[in-house]
Amino acid sequence: MAEFPLLMTVSQLVQATGGTCLCDFSDSHGFTGVVTDSRNVQPGFLFVPLMGEFQDGHSFIPRALESGASVVLVDGEHGDGSASLFFELARARGAAFVRVPNTLRALQDAARAYVDRFPSLHRVGITGSSGKTTTKEIVASIFSRRYRVVMNEGNLNSETGLPLSVFKIRADHQVGIFELGMNRRGEMDEIASVLRPSLALVTNVGTAHIGILGSQDAIAEEKKRIFAYFDSDSVGFVPEDDTYRDFLARDVAGEIRAFGLRSTGGVTGTKALGIDGTQIEYEGLSIQFPLPGPYNLSNALGAISLAREAGIGAREVKEGLEAVKPLFGRAEIIRGPITVILDCYNANPDSMESAIHFYSRLEWPGRKILVLGSMLELGAESAEAHRMVCASAAASPAEKVFLFGDDIVAASAGTDWRGKDARSFGDIESLSAALERETVEGDLVFVKGSRGMALERVCPALSRSGKVTP
């Protein structure tokens, strides 16, 4: 453990969280990493057991100690009655226990104190209803041409994911690029208070999680909280055509600017290249940006705006944009005798409509097939949202439409499919079999649905049949 530096000492953790050290039998008197999942504990780590609706992470403390946890947080709800048990566990395993009022809040408080130890780190925050993970990756690709960058792994952007991610910051990092997600009221404020970005961007305000937040206005209010910790020198960016553009910019410390085709400086033209992305003319350079679709172009324009604000040169912007790789399930192109656009990492009404519109306008010599899965977390808006998606699919040039998931299947029953071959599937096996059986060389298959639908499961059947390259 000595080869890894301590992120915090026990005393620093106590001070940051307002906790009480129950005991400290650890050799290091601190921790070298932080996890909330006992399966990921490594020697010297801090284990933070979270209390959920159906499971209490405190039951995994023995497993965490067996794996070498050196420090464990304990939620105040467990009270003094368990103190003697924790004392014995700590003594037996050579660990420290710190009791806090709430382990989730303590994780966030500790992360905030940790970030404060790097005052020279330029902190960039990215949020939005869709596109934030892709935008984060684009921004990181550009910024890393000049700076040593740290960022979230995957989409660890939540009330727990963001605090865990900032513990990846090290002294040699110059820029931290973090996406901030939310699916409940107050969550954005919690995690923005951890990072307190001085440069931030909202990709869009859509309807993702509207079933939980209740309205698009409420979503906009939450997204705006990414700017809540700005000072007079901070700069934020919002999309030029978003309905909530003016609302997002109102009464914010610092400066809020727009990004987009008309607003992003240095961009003089673009040319759609179909599934091969977009050609962007920027500061006299021609950039081949590989991610397809106008939504990904918007993400790129946001990234360019951030880069310009950070003083990154045109050549570095070009290199960064051209080096971007598609993320799993986010407009991922899988080629072979047929071509698949796998866009199944997430879906909401806005992203679904944009994707179908893009797919419909794509020039393609062969047939087009749509595979659409249900959109989740839409609450009372779900039925109407799925009816609108079915209507868009019916109006599209797709020759076949395959539907998967209770919500979209229910909506399809009332749709005028205009003679189009539209079918519903109740299980992934029958959907996969139909795709394997009915696709032919030259087909373009577009696959989109919410993460919970896991539509990538159709790919193995296509790979086995040789229709796409694994």
Short mmCIF file of C-alpha atoms in Angstrom, two decimals:
data_model
loop_
_atom_site.label_atom_id
_atom_site.label_comp_id
_atom_site.label_asym_id
_atom_site.label_seq_id
_atom_site.Cartn_x
_atom_site.Cartn_y
_atom_site.Cartn_z
CA MET A 1 0.00 0.00 0.00
CA ALA A 2 2.92 2.33 0.61
CA GLU A 3 3.49 2.75 -3.14
CA PHE A 4 0.14 4.56 -3.46
CA PRO A 5 -0.19 8.04 -1.93
CA LEU A 6 -2.86 8.72 0.66
CA LEU A 7 -5.77 10.69 -0.70
CA MET A 8 -6.85 11.72 2.79
CA THR A 9 -5.97 10.94 6.35
CA VAL A 10 -8.60 9.80 8.82
CA SER A 11 -8.40 13.14 10.61
CA GLN A 12 -8.93 15.03 7.32
CA LEU A 13 -11.91 12.79 6.56
CA VAL A 14 -13.42 13.50 9.97
CA GLN A 15 -12.97 17.23 9.48
CA ALA A 16 -14.46 17.18 5.96
CA THR A 17 -17.50 15.15 6.89
CA GLY A 18 -18.24 16.41 10.39
CA GLY A 19 -17.96 12.81 11.56
CA THR A 20 -16.61 11.08 14.61
CA CYS A 21 -13.71 8.64 14.57
CA LEU A 22 -14.98 5.57 16.42
CA CYS A 23 -11.56 3.92 16.27
CA ASP A 24 -8.42 3.78 14.16
CA PHE A 25 -6.37 0.59 14.05
CA SER A 26 -5.07 1.17 10.51
CA ASP A 27 -1.37 1.34 9.79
CA SER A 28 -1.73 4.20 7.28
CA HIS A 29 -4.35 6.27 9.14
CA GLY A 30 -5.85 7.15 5.76
CA PHE A 31 -6.98 5.76 2.39
CA THR A 32 -5.69 5.48 -1.18
CA GLY A 33 -8.96 4.99 -3.05
CA VAL A 34 -12.72 5.25 -2.55
CA VAL A 35 -15.53 2.83 -3.45
CA THR A 36 -19.19 2.29 -2.59
CA ASP A 37 -19.26 -1.30 -3.89
CA SER A 38 -17.55 -3.81 -1.58
CA ARG A 39 -16.66 -5.95 -4.61
CA ASN A 40 -14.33 -3.19 -5.81
CA VAL A 41 -12.43 -2.72 -2.56
CA GLN A 42 -8.65 -2.90 -2.78
CA PRO A 43 -6.16 -2.78 0.10
CA GLY A 44 -5.99 0.69 1.60
CA PHE A 45 -9.37 1.87 0.28
CA LEU A 46 -12.18 3.80 1.94
CA PHE A 47 -15.46 1.88 1.82
CA VAL A 48 -18.62 3.99 1.85
CA PRO A 49 -21.70 1.83 2.55
CA LEU A 50 -24.81 3.48 1.15
CA MET A 51 -28.32 2.97 2.49
CA GLY A 52 -30.86 2.33 -0.25
CA GLU A 53 -34.55 1.56 -0.33
CA PHE A 54 -34.03 -2.17 -0.64
CA GLN A 55 -30.46 -2.74 0.55
CA ASP A 56 -28.16 -1.48 3.28
CA GLY A 57 -24.51 -1.33 2.29
CA HIS A 58 -23.46 -1.77 5.92
CA SER A 59 -24.14 -5.49 5.59
CA PHE A 60 -21.13 -5.64 3.24
CA ILE A 61 -18.66 -4.11 5.69
CA PRO A 62 -17.16 -7.52 6.63
CA ARG A 63 -16.54 -8.29 2.94
CA ALA A 64 -14.92 -4.87 2.44
CA LEU A 65 -12.62 -5.46 5.41
CA GLU A 66 -11.67 -8.90 4.12
CA SER A 67 -10.64 -7.24 0.85
CA GLY A 68 -8.39 -4.80 2.70
CA ALA A 69 -10.44 -1.66 3.32
CA SER A 70 -8.45 0.57 5.68
CA VAL A 71 -11.24 3.06 6.45
CA VAL A 72 -15.01 2.57 6.66
CA LEU A 73 -17.74 5.18 6.96
CA VAL A 74 -20.75 4.31 9.10
CA ASP A 75 -24.14 6.00 8.79
CA GLY A 76 -25.48 7.66 11.93
CA GLU A 77 -28.71 5.66 11.64
CA HIS A 78 -26.82 2.65 12.92
CA GLY A 79 -26.38 4.45 16.23
CA ASP A 80 -24.27 3.79 19.25
CA GLY A 81 -25.60 0.27 19.62
CA SER A 82 -23.30 -1.00 16.86
CA ALA A 83 -20.20 0.88 18.05
CA SER A 84 -18.79 -2.09 19.93
CA LEU A 85 -19.26 -4.35 16.89
CA PHE A 86 -17.49 -1.86 14.63
CA PHE A 87 -14.70 -1.52 17.20
CA GLU A 88 -14.08 -5.28 17.17
CA LEU A 89 -14.20 -5.49 13.38
CA ALA A 90 -11.75 -2.61 13.07
CA ARG A 91 -9.33 -4.09 15.58
CA ALA A 92 -9.46 -7.53 13.94
CA ARG A 93 -8.81 -6.13 10.45
CA GLY A 94 -6.58 -3.14 11.23
CA ALA A 95 -9.04 -0.53 9.99
CA ALA A 96 -10.54 2.80 11.01
CA PHE A 97 -14.24 3.50 11.41
CA VAL A 98 -15.74 6.98 11.07
CA ARG A 99 -19.38 7.58 11.93
CA VAL A 100 -21.13 10.33 9.95
CA PRO A 101 -24.69 11.71 9.91
CA ASN A 102 -25.27 10.34 6.39
CA THR A 103 -22.83 8.31 4.32
CA LEU A 104 -23.93 9.72 0.94
CA ARG A 105 -23.56 13.30 2.14
CA ALA A 106 -20.25 12.38 3.75
CA LEU A 107 -18.98 10.99 0.44
CA GLN A 108 -19.91 14.27 -1.25
CA ASP A 109 -18.40 16.37 1.53
CA ALA A 110 -15.16 14.39 1.43
CA ALA A 111 -15.00 14.73 -2.36
CA ARG A 112 -15.55 18.49 -2.12
CA ALA A 113 -12.72 18.82 0.41
CA TYR A 114 -10.51 16.70 -1.84
CA VAL A 115 -11.16 18.91 -4.89
CA ASP A 116 -10.26 21.95 -2.79
CA ARG A 117 -6.75 20.58 -2.47
CA PHE A 118 -6.15 21.34 -6.19
CA PRO A 119 -6.81 25.08 -6.55
CA SER A 120 -4.90 25.30 -9.83
CA LEU A 121 -7.03 22.62 -11.53
CA HIS A 122 -9.27 24.05 -14.25
CA ARG A 123 -12.67 22.47 -13.62
CA VAL A 124 -14.99 21.89 -16.59
CA GLY A 125 -18.56 20.68 -16.05
CA ILE A 126 -20.91 19.27 -18.69
CA THR A 127 -24.58 18.42 -18.32
CA GLY A 128 -27.68 18.05 -20.48
CA SER A 129 -30.62 15.78 -21.15
CA SER A 130 -28.68 13.93 -23.84
CA GLY A 131 -25.20 14.00 -25.32
CA LYS A 132 -23.30 14.84 -22.15
CA THR A 133 -21.12 11.70 -22.11
CA THR A 134 -20.27 12.04 -25.79
CA THR A 135 -19.55 15.75 -25.35
CA LYS A 136 -17.32 15.02 -22.36
CA GLU A 137 -15.32 12.56 -24.48
CA ILE A 138 -15.01 15.07 -27.33
CA VAL A 139 -13.91 17.84 -24.97
CA ALA A 140 -11.36 15.55 -23.33
CA SER A 141 -9.98 14.50 -26.71
CA ILE A 142 -9.38 18.15 -27.62
CA PHE A 143 -8.10 19.38 -24.26
CA SER A 144 -5.69 16.44 -23.92
CA ARG A 145 -3.77 17.76 -26.94
CA ARG A 146 -2.45 20.50 -24.66
CA TYR A 147 -3.23 19.61 -21.04
CA ARG A 148 -3.00 16.67 -18.67
CA VAL A 149 -6.66 15.78 -18.28
CA VAL A 150 -8.70 13.80 -15.75
CA MET A 151 -12.37 12.95 -16.35
CA ASN A 152 -15.21 10.65 -15.31
CA GLU A 153 -14.86 7.05 -16.33
CA GLY A 154 -17.85 6.05 -18.45
CA ASN A 155 -20.89 7.91 -17.18
CA LEU A 156 -20.08 8.04 -13.47
CA ASN A 157 -21.92 11.33 -13.18
CA SER A 158 -24.49 10.90 -10.40
CA GLU A 159 -24.78 11.76 -6.72
CA THR A 160 -22.31 8.94 -6.07
CA GLY A 161 -20.54 8.69 -9.43
CA LEU A 162 -19.31 12.27 -9.56
CA PRO A 163 -17.82 12.24 -6.03
CA LEU A 164 -16.10 8.93 -6.74
CA SER A 165 -14.76 10.34 -10.02
CA VAL A 166 -13.13 13.42 -8.52
CA PHE A 167 -11.01 11.20 -6.28
CA LYS A 168 -9.14 10.34 -9.52
CA ILE A 169 -7.63 13.85 -9.54
CA ARG A 170 -3.87 13.93 -8.97
CA ALA A 171 -1.36 16.72 -8.52
CA ASP A 172 -0.12 16.56 -12.12
CA HIS A 173 -3.57 17.05 -13.67
CA GLN A 174 -4.18 20.47 -15.20
CA VAL A 175 -7.80 20.15 -16.31
CA GLY A 176 -10.68 18.14 -14.87
CA ILE A 177 -13.54 17.44 -17.29
CA PHE A 178 -16.58 15.98 -15.59
CA GLU A 179 -20.13 15.31 -16.70
CA LEU A 180 -22.87 15.91 -14.19
CA GLY A 181 -26.12 13.96 -14.43
CA MET A 182 -29.30 14.05 -12.40
CA ASN A 183 -32.61 12.24 -12.17
CA ARG A 184 -34.19 13.91 -9.14
CA ARG A 185 -34.67 17.35 -7.69
CA GLY A 186 -31.66 18.70 -5.85
CA GLU A 187 -29.15 16.25 -7.27
CA MET A 188 -27.48 18.71 -9.65
CA ASP A 189 -26.94 21.16 -6.83
CA GLU A 190 -25.33 18.46 -4.68
CA ILE A 191 -22.81 17.38 -7.30
CA ALA A 192 -22.18 20.87 -8.71
CA SER A 193 -21.22 21.89 -5.17
CA VAL A 194 -18.60 19.13 -5.21
CA LEU A 195 -16.96 20.17 -8.48
CA ARG A 196 -17.83 23.90 -8.60
CA PRO A 197 -16.85 24.23 -12.26
CA SER A 198 -15.59 27.54 -13.58
CA LEU A 199 -16.25 26.51 -17.19
CA ALA A 200 -19.47 24.65 -17.96
CA LEU A 201 -21.79 23.64 -20.77
CA VAL A 202 -25.41 22.49 -21.04
CA THR A 203 -25.85 20.32 -24.14
CA ASN A 204 -29.67 20.69 -24.20
CA VAL A 205 -32.78 20.67 -22.05
CA GLY A 206 -34.97 17.75 -23.09
CA THR A 207 -37.44 15.40 -21.47
CA ALA A 208 -35.20 12.69 -20.04
CA HIS A 209 -36.40 11.80 -16.51
CA ILE A 210 -39.55 13.88 -16.95
CA GLY A 211 -41.48 11.13 -15.18
CA ILE A 212 -39.43 11.85 -12.05
CA LEU A 213 -38.97 15.63 -12.34
CA GLY A 214 -42.56 16.26 -13.45
CA SER A 215 -42.05 18.86 -16.18
CA GLN A 216 -39.52 20.17 -18.67
CA ASP A 217 -39.43 23.43 -16.72
CA ALA A 218 -38.29 21.49 -13.67
CA ILE A 219 -35.61 19.77 -15.75
CA ALA A 220 -34.34 23.16 -16.96
CA GLU A 221 -34.21 24.43 -13.39
CA GLU A 222 -32.10 21.45 -12.37
CA LYS A 223 -29.73 21.71 -15.34
CA LYS A 224 -29.21 25.40 -14.62
CA ARG A 225 -27.78 24.55 -11.21
CA ILE A 226 -24.50 23.58 -12.90
CA PHE A 227 -23.89 27.36 -12.99
CA ALA A 228 -24.86 27.84 -9.33
CA TYR A 229 -21.29 28.01 -8.05
CA PHE A 230 -19.94 30.37 -10.72
CA ASP A 231 -18.05 33.52 -9.82
CA SER A 232 -17.56 36.64 -11.93
CA ASP A 233 -14.76 35.00 -13.96
CA SER A 234 -16.73 31.85 -14.84
CA VAL A 235 -18.09 31.13 -18.33
CA GLY A 236 -20.97 28.87 -19.31
CA PHE A 237 -22.31 27.78 -22.69
CA VAL A 238 -25.88 26.95 -23.71
CA PRO A 239 -27.26 25.82 -27.10
CA GLU A 240 -28.29 28.70 -29.34
CA ASP A 241 -31.64 27.21 -30.39
CA ASP A 242 -32.73 25.68 -27.09
CA THR A 243 -36.13 26.83 -25.83
CA TYR A 244 -34.58 27.44 -22.42
CA ARG A 245 -31.56 29.39 -23.64
CA ASP A 246 -32.59 32.71 -22.06
CA PHE A 247 -33.76 31.05 -18.85
CA LEU A 248 -30.44 29.23 -18.44
CA ALA A 249 -28.50 32.47 -18.90
CA ARG A 250 -30.62 34.61 -16.58
CA ASP A 251 -29.30 35.70 -13.14
CA VAL A 252 -26.07 33.71 -13.31
CA ALA A 253 -22.76 34.99 -12.00
CA GLY A 254 -20.12 35.13 -14.68
CA GLU A 255 -20.94 35.05 -18.40
CA ILE A 256 -23.27 32.74 -20.31
CA ARG A 257 -22.74 32.42 -24.07
CA ALA A 258 -24.44 30.47 -26.83
CA PHE A 259 -22.92 27.74 -28.97
CA GLY A 260 -24.06 26.36 -32.30
CA LEU A 261 -23.68 26.85 -36.04
CA ARG A 262 -24.32 30.59 -35.77
CA SER A 263 -22.66 31.19 -32.41
CA THR A 264 -19.50 29.08 -32.17
CA GLY A 265 -16.63 31.28 -33.27
CA GLY A 266 -14.31 30.14 -36.03
CA VAL A 267 -16.78 27.70 -37.64
CA THR A 268 -17.42 28.82 -41.22
CA GLY A 269 -19.28 25.81 -42.61
CA THR A 270 -20.25 22.16 -42.26
CA LYS A 271 -21.04 19.32 -44.62
CA ALA A 272 -22.91 16.16 -43.63
CA LEU A 273 -21.07 12.95 -44.55
CA GLY A 274 -23.86 10.53 -43.68
CA ILE A 275 -22.82 7.76 -41.33
CA ASP A 276 -19.20 8.89 -41.71
CA GLY A 277 -19.85 12.04 -39.69
CA THR A 278 -19.52 15.72 -40.59
CA GLN A 279 -16.91 17.88 -42.26
CA ILE A 280 -16.37 21.04 -40.20
CA GLU A 281 -14.61 24.11 -41.57
CA TYR A 282 -12.88 25.78 -38.64
CA GLU A 283 -10.32 28.59 -38.65
CA GLY A 284 -9.24 27.71 -42.20
CA LEU A 285 -8.91 24.00 -41.43
CA SER A 286 -11.08 21.18 -42.74
CA ILE A 287 -11.97 18.74 -39.94
CA GLN A 288 -13.35 15.24 -40.52
CA PHE A 289 -15.46 14.71 -37.41
CA PRO A 290 -16.35 10.98 -37.35
CA LEU A 291 -19.56 10.88 -35.26
CA PRO A 292 -22.71 11.01 -37.40
CA GLY A 293 -25.83 13.09 -37.03
CA PRO A 294 -26.73 16.72 -36.28
CA TYR A 295 -26.92 15.96 -32.55
CA ASN A 296 -23.27 14.90 -32.55
CA LEU A 297 -22.39 17.98 -34.60
CA SER A 298 -24.00 20.06 -31.84
CA ASN A 299 -21.88 18.22 -29.28
CA ALA A 300 -18.77 19.01 -31.34
CA LEU A 301 -19.69 22.70 -31.60
CA GLY A 302 -20.11 22.86 -27.84
CA ALA A 303 -16.69 21.27 -27.41
CA ILE A 304 -15.13 23.76 -29.82
CA SER A 305 -16.66 26.64 -27.84
CA LEU A 306 -15.15 25.32 -24.61
CA ALA A 307 -11.79 24.82 -26.30
CA ARG A 308 -11.75 28.37 -27.69
CA GLU A 309 -12.53 29.75 -24.25
CA ALA A 310 -9.59 27.75 -22.87
CA GLY A 311 -7.23 29.15 -25.51
CA ILE A 312 -6.73 25.88 -27.40
CA GLY A 313 -5.52 26.38 -30.97
CA ALA A 314 -7.26 25.37 -34.19
CA ARG A 315 -4.75 22.63 -35.00
CA GLU A 316 -5.26 21.04 -31.60
CA VAL A 317 -9.05 21.28 -32.04
CA LYS A 318 -8.75 19.51 -35.38
CA GLU A 319 -6.55 16.76 -33.97
CA GLY A 320 -8.86 16.25 -31.02
CA LEU A 321 -12.06 16.12 -33.05
CA GLU A 322 -10.64 13.73 -35.62
CA ALA A 323 -9.36 11.40 -32.89
CA VAL A 324 -12.79 10.91 -31.29
CA LYS A 325 -14.02 7.33 -31.22
CA PRO A 326 -17.69 6.34 -30.96
CA LEU A 327 -18.75 5.14 -27.53
CA PHE A 328 -20.58 1.88 -27.04
CA GLY A 329 -24.22 2.22 -28.01
CA ARG A 330 -23.98 5.90 -28.93
CA ALA A 331 -24.34 6.17 -32.70
CA GLU A 332 -21.91 3.26 -32.93
CA ILE A 333 -21.46 2.04 -36.52
CA ILE A 334 -21.14 -1.73 -36.98
CA ARG A 335 -20.30 -2.70 -40.54
CA GLY A 336 -20.55 -5.85 -42.60
CA PRO A 337 -22.84 -7.12 -45.37
CA ILE A 338 -25.44 -5.07 -43.49
CA THR A 339 -24.70 -1.87 -41.59
CA VAL A 340 -26.03 -1.27 -38.09
CA ILE A 341 -26.27 2.08 -36.30
CA LEU A 342 -26.35 1.06 -32.65
CA ASP A 343 -27.76 3.97 -30.65
CA CYS A 344 -29.16 2.08 -27.69
CA TYR A 345 -27.34 3.52 -24.71
CA ASN A 346 -30.25 5.78 -23.89
CA ALA A 347 -33.38 7.29 -25.37
CA ASN A 348 -35.88 10.02 -24.59
CA PRO A 349 -38.52 11.67 -26.80
CA ASP A 350 -36.17 14.39 -28.04
CA SER A 351 -33.24 12.13 -28.87
CA MET A 352 -35.54 9.53 -30.45
CA GLU A 353 -37.19 12.09 -32.73
CA SER A 354 -33.82 13.59 -33.69
CA ALA A 355 -32.37 10.17 -34.44
CA ILE A 356 -35.32 9.06 -36.59
CA HIS A 357 -35.18 12.37 -38.46
CA PHE A 358 -31.46 11.93 -39.13
CA TYR A 359 -31.94 8.30 -40.19
CA SER A 360 -34.80 9.24 -42.51
CA ARG A 361 -32.69 11.85 -44.33
CA LEU A 362 -29.64 9.63 -44.74
CA GLU A 363 -28.90 8.80 -48.35
CA TRP A 364 -28.60 5.02 -48.57
CA PRO A 365 -28.68 2.74 -51.62
CA GLY A 366 -30.26 -0.22 -49.80
CA ARG A 367 -33.23 -0.80 -47.53
CA LYS A 368 -33.72 0.88 -44.18
CA ILE A 369 -34.95 -0.99 -41.09
CA LEU A 370 -35.85 0.59 -37.74
CA VAL A 371 -35.54 -1.30 -34.45
CA LEU A 372 -37.09 0.81 -31.69
CA GLY A 373 -37.26 0.04 -27.99
CA SER A 374 -39.32 1.66 -25.26
CA MET A 375 -38.27 4.89 -23.57
CA LEU A 376 -38.24 4.70 -19.78
CA GLU A 377 -38.81 7.14 -16.89
CA LEU A 378 -41.39 9.23 -18.75
CA GLY A 379 -44.23 8.89 -16.24
CA ALA A 380 -47.54 10.36 -17.36
CA GLU A 381 -45.95 11.53 -20.62
CA SER A 382 -45.03 8.00 -21.69
CA ALA A 383 -48.08 6.99 -23.75
CA GLU A 384 -48.18 10.17 -25.82
CA ALA A 385 -44.39 10.20 -26.29
CA HIS A 386 -44.42 6.64 -27.62
CA ARG A 387 -47.36 7.43 -29.94
CA MET A 388 -45.35 10.31 -31.41
CA VAL A 389 -42.32 8.08 -31.95
CA CYS A 390 -44.47 5.47 -33.70
CA ALA A 391 -45.96 8.21 -35.91
CA SER A 392 -42.46 9.38 -36.86
CA ALA A 393 -41.41 5.83 -37.64
CA ALA A 394 -44.53 5.34 -39.78
CA ALA A 395 -43.69 8.50 -41.74
CA SER A 396 -40.05 7.47 -42.21
CA PRO A 397 -38.69 5.72 -45.32
CA ALA A 398 -37.93 2.56 -43.35
CA GLU A 399 -39.32 -0.53 -45.05
CA LYS A 400 -39.58 -2.48 -41.80
CA VAL A 401 -40.11 -1.35 -38.20
CA PHE A 402 -39.44 -3.78 -35.35
CA LEU A 403 -40.75 -2.71 -31.93
CA PHE A 404 -39.61 -4.02 -28.55
CA GLY A 405 -40.87 -3.16 -25.07
CA ASP A 406 -44.32 -2.85 -23.52
CA ASP A 407 -44.69 0.93 -23.91
CA ILE A 408 -43.82 1.21 -27.57
CA VAL A 409 -45.68 -1.98 -28.45
CA ALA A 410 -48.82 -0.57 -26.80
CA ALA A 411 -48.44 2.69 -28.73
CA SER A 412 -48.01 0.86 -32.03
CA ALA A 413 -51.48 -0.67 -31.77
CA GLY A 414 -53.11 2.70 -32.45
CA THR A 415 -50.66 3.79 -35.15
CA ASP A 416 -51.53 4.07 -38.83
CA TRP A 417 -48.51 2.32 -40.28
CA ARG A 418 -49.51 3.22 -43.85
CA GLY A 419 -49.00 -0.32 -45.07
CA LYS A 420 -45.49 -0.47 -43.62
CA ASP A 421 -44.24 -3.80 -42.26
CA ALA A 422 -44.34 -3.00 -38.53
CA ARG A 423 -44.07 -5.81 -35.98
CA SER A 424 -43.91 -6.11 -32.22
CA PHE A 425 -41.72 -8.48 -30.21
CA GLY A 426 -42.06 -9.57 -26.61
CA ASP A 427 -38.61 -11.09 -26.16
CA ILE A 428 -35.13 -10.38 -27.43
CA GLU A 429 -34.73 -13.88 -28.90
CA SER A 430 -37.61 -13.52 -31.35
CA LEU A 431 -36.49 -10.01 -32.27
CA SER A 432 -32.95 -11.22 -32.91
CA ALA A 433 -34.19 -14.16 -34.96
CA ALA A 434 -36.33 -11.89 -37.12
CA LEU A 435 -33.40 -9.55 -37.79
CA GLU A 436 -31.12 -12.47 -38.59
CA ARG A 437 -33.71 -14.02 -40.90
CA GLU A 438 -35.01 -10.95 -42.71
CA THR A 439 -32.06 -8.64 -43.23
CA VAL A 440 -30.22 -8.81 -46.53
CA GLU A 441 -26.94 -7.47 -47.84
CA GLY A 442 -27.01 -3.69 -48.18
CA ASP A 443 -29.56 -3.05 -45.42
CA LEU A 444 -29.09 -0.18 -42.98
CA VAL A 445 -30.47 -1.10 -39.55
CA PHE A 446 -31.00 1.62 -36.96
CA VAL A 447 -31.34 0.39 -33.35
CA LYS A 448 -32.47 2.78 -30.59
CA GLY A 449 -34.09 2.45 -27.18
CA SER A 450 -33.54 3.15 -23.51
CA ARG A 451 -30.66 1.49 -21.68
CA GLY A 452 -33.09 -0.76 -19.83
CA MET A 453 -34.11 -2.35 -23.14
CA ALA A 454 -30.51 -3.53 -23.76
CA LEU A 455 -31.07 -3.66 -27.50
CA GLU A 456 -27.43 -4.44 -28.15
CA ARG A 457 -28.48 -8.01 -27.44
CA VAL A 458 -29.58 -8.34 -31.07
CA CYS A 459 -25.97 -8.01 -32.27
CA PRO A 460 -24.68 -11.53 -31.43
CA ALA A 461 -27.24 -13.11 -33.76
CA LEU A 462 -26.16 -10.81 -36.58
CA SER A 463 -22.51 -11.57 -35.85
CA ARG A 464 -23.08 -15.32 -35.85
CA SER A 465 -24.78 -15.10 -39.22
CA GLY A 466 -21.88 -13.07 -40.62
CA LYS A 467 -24.07 -10.07 -41.37
CA VAL A 468 -21.95 -7.73 -39.24
CA THR A 469 -18.33 -7.89 -38.12
CA PRO A 470 -17.99 -8.48 -34.34
#
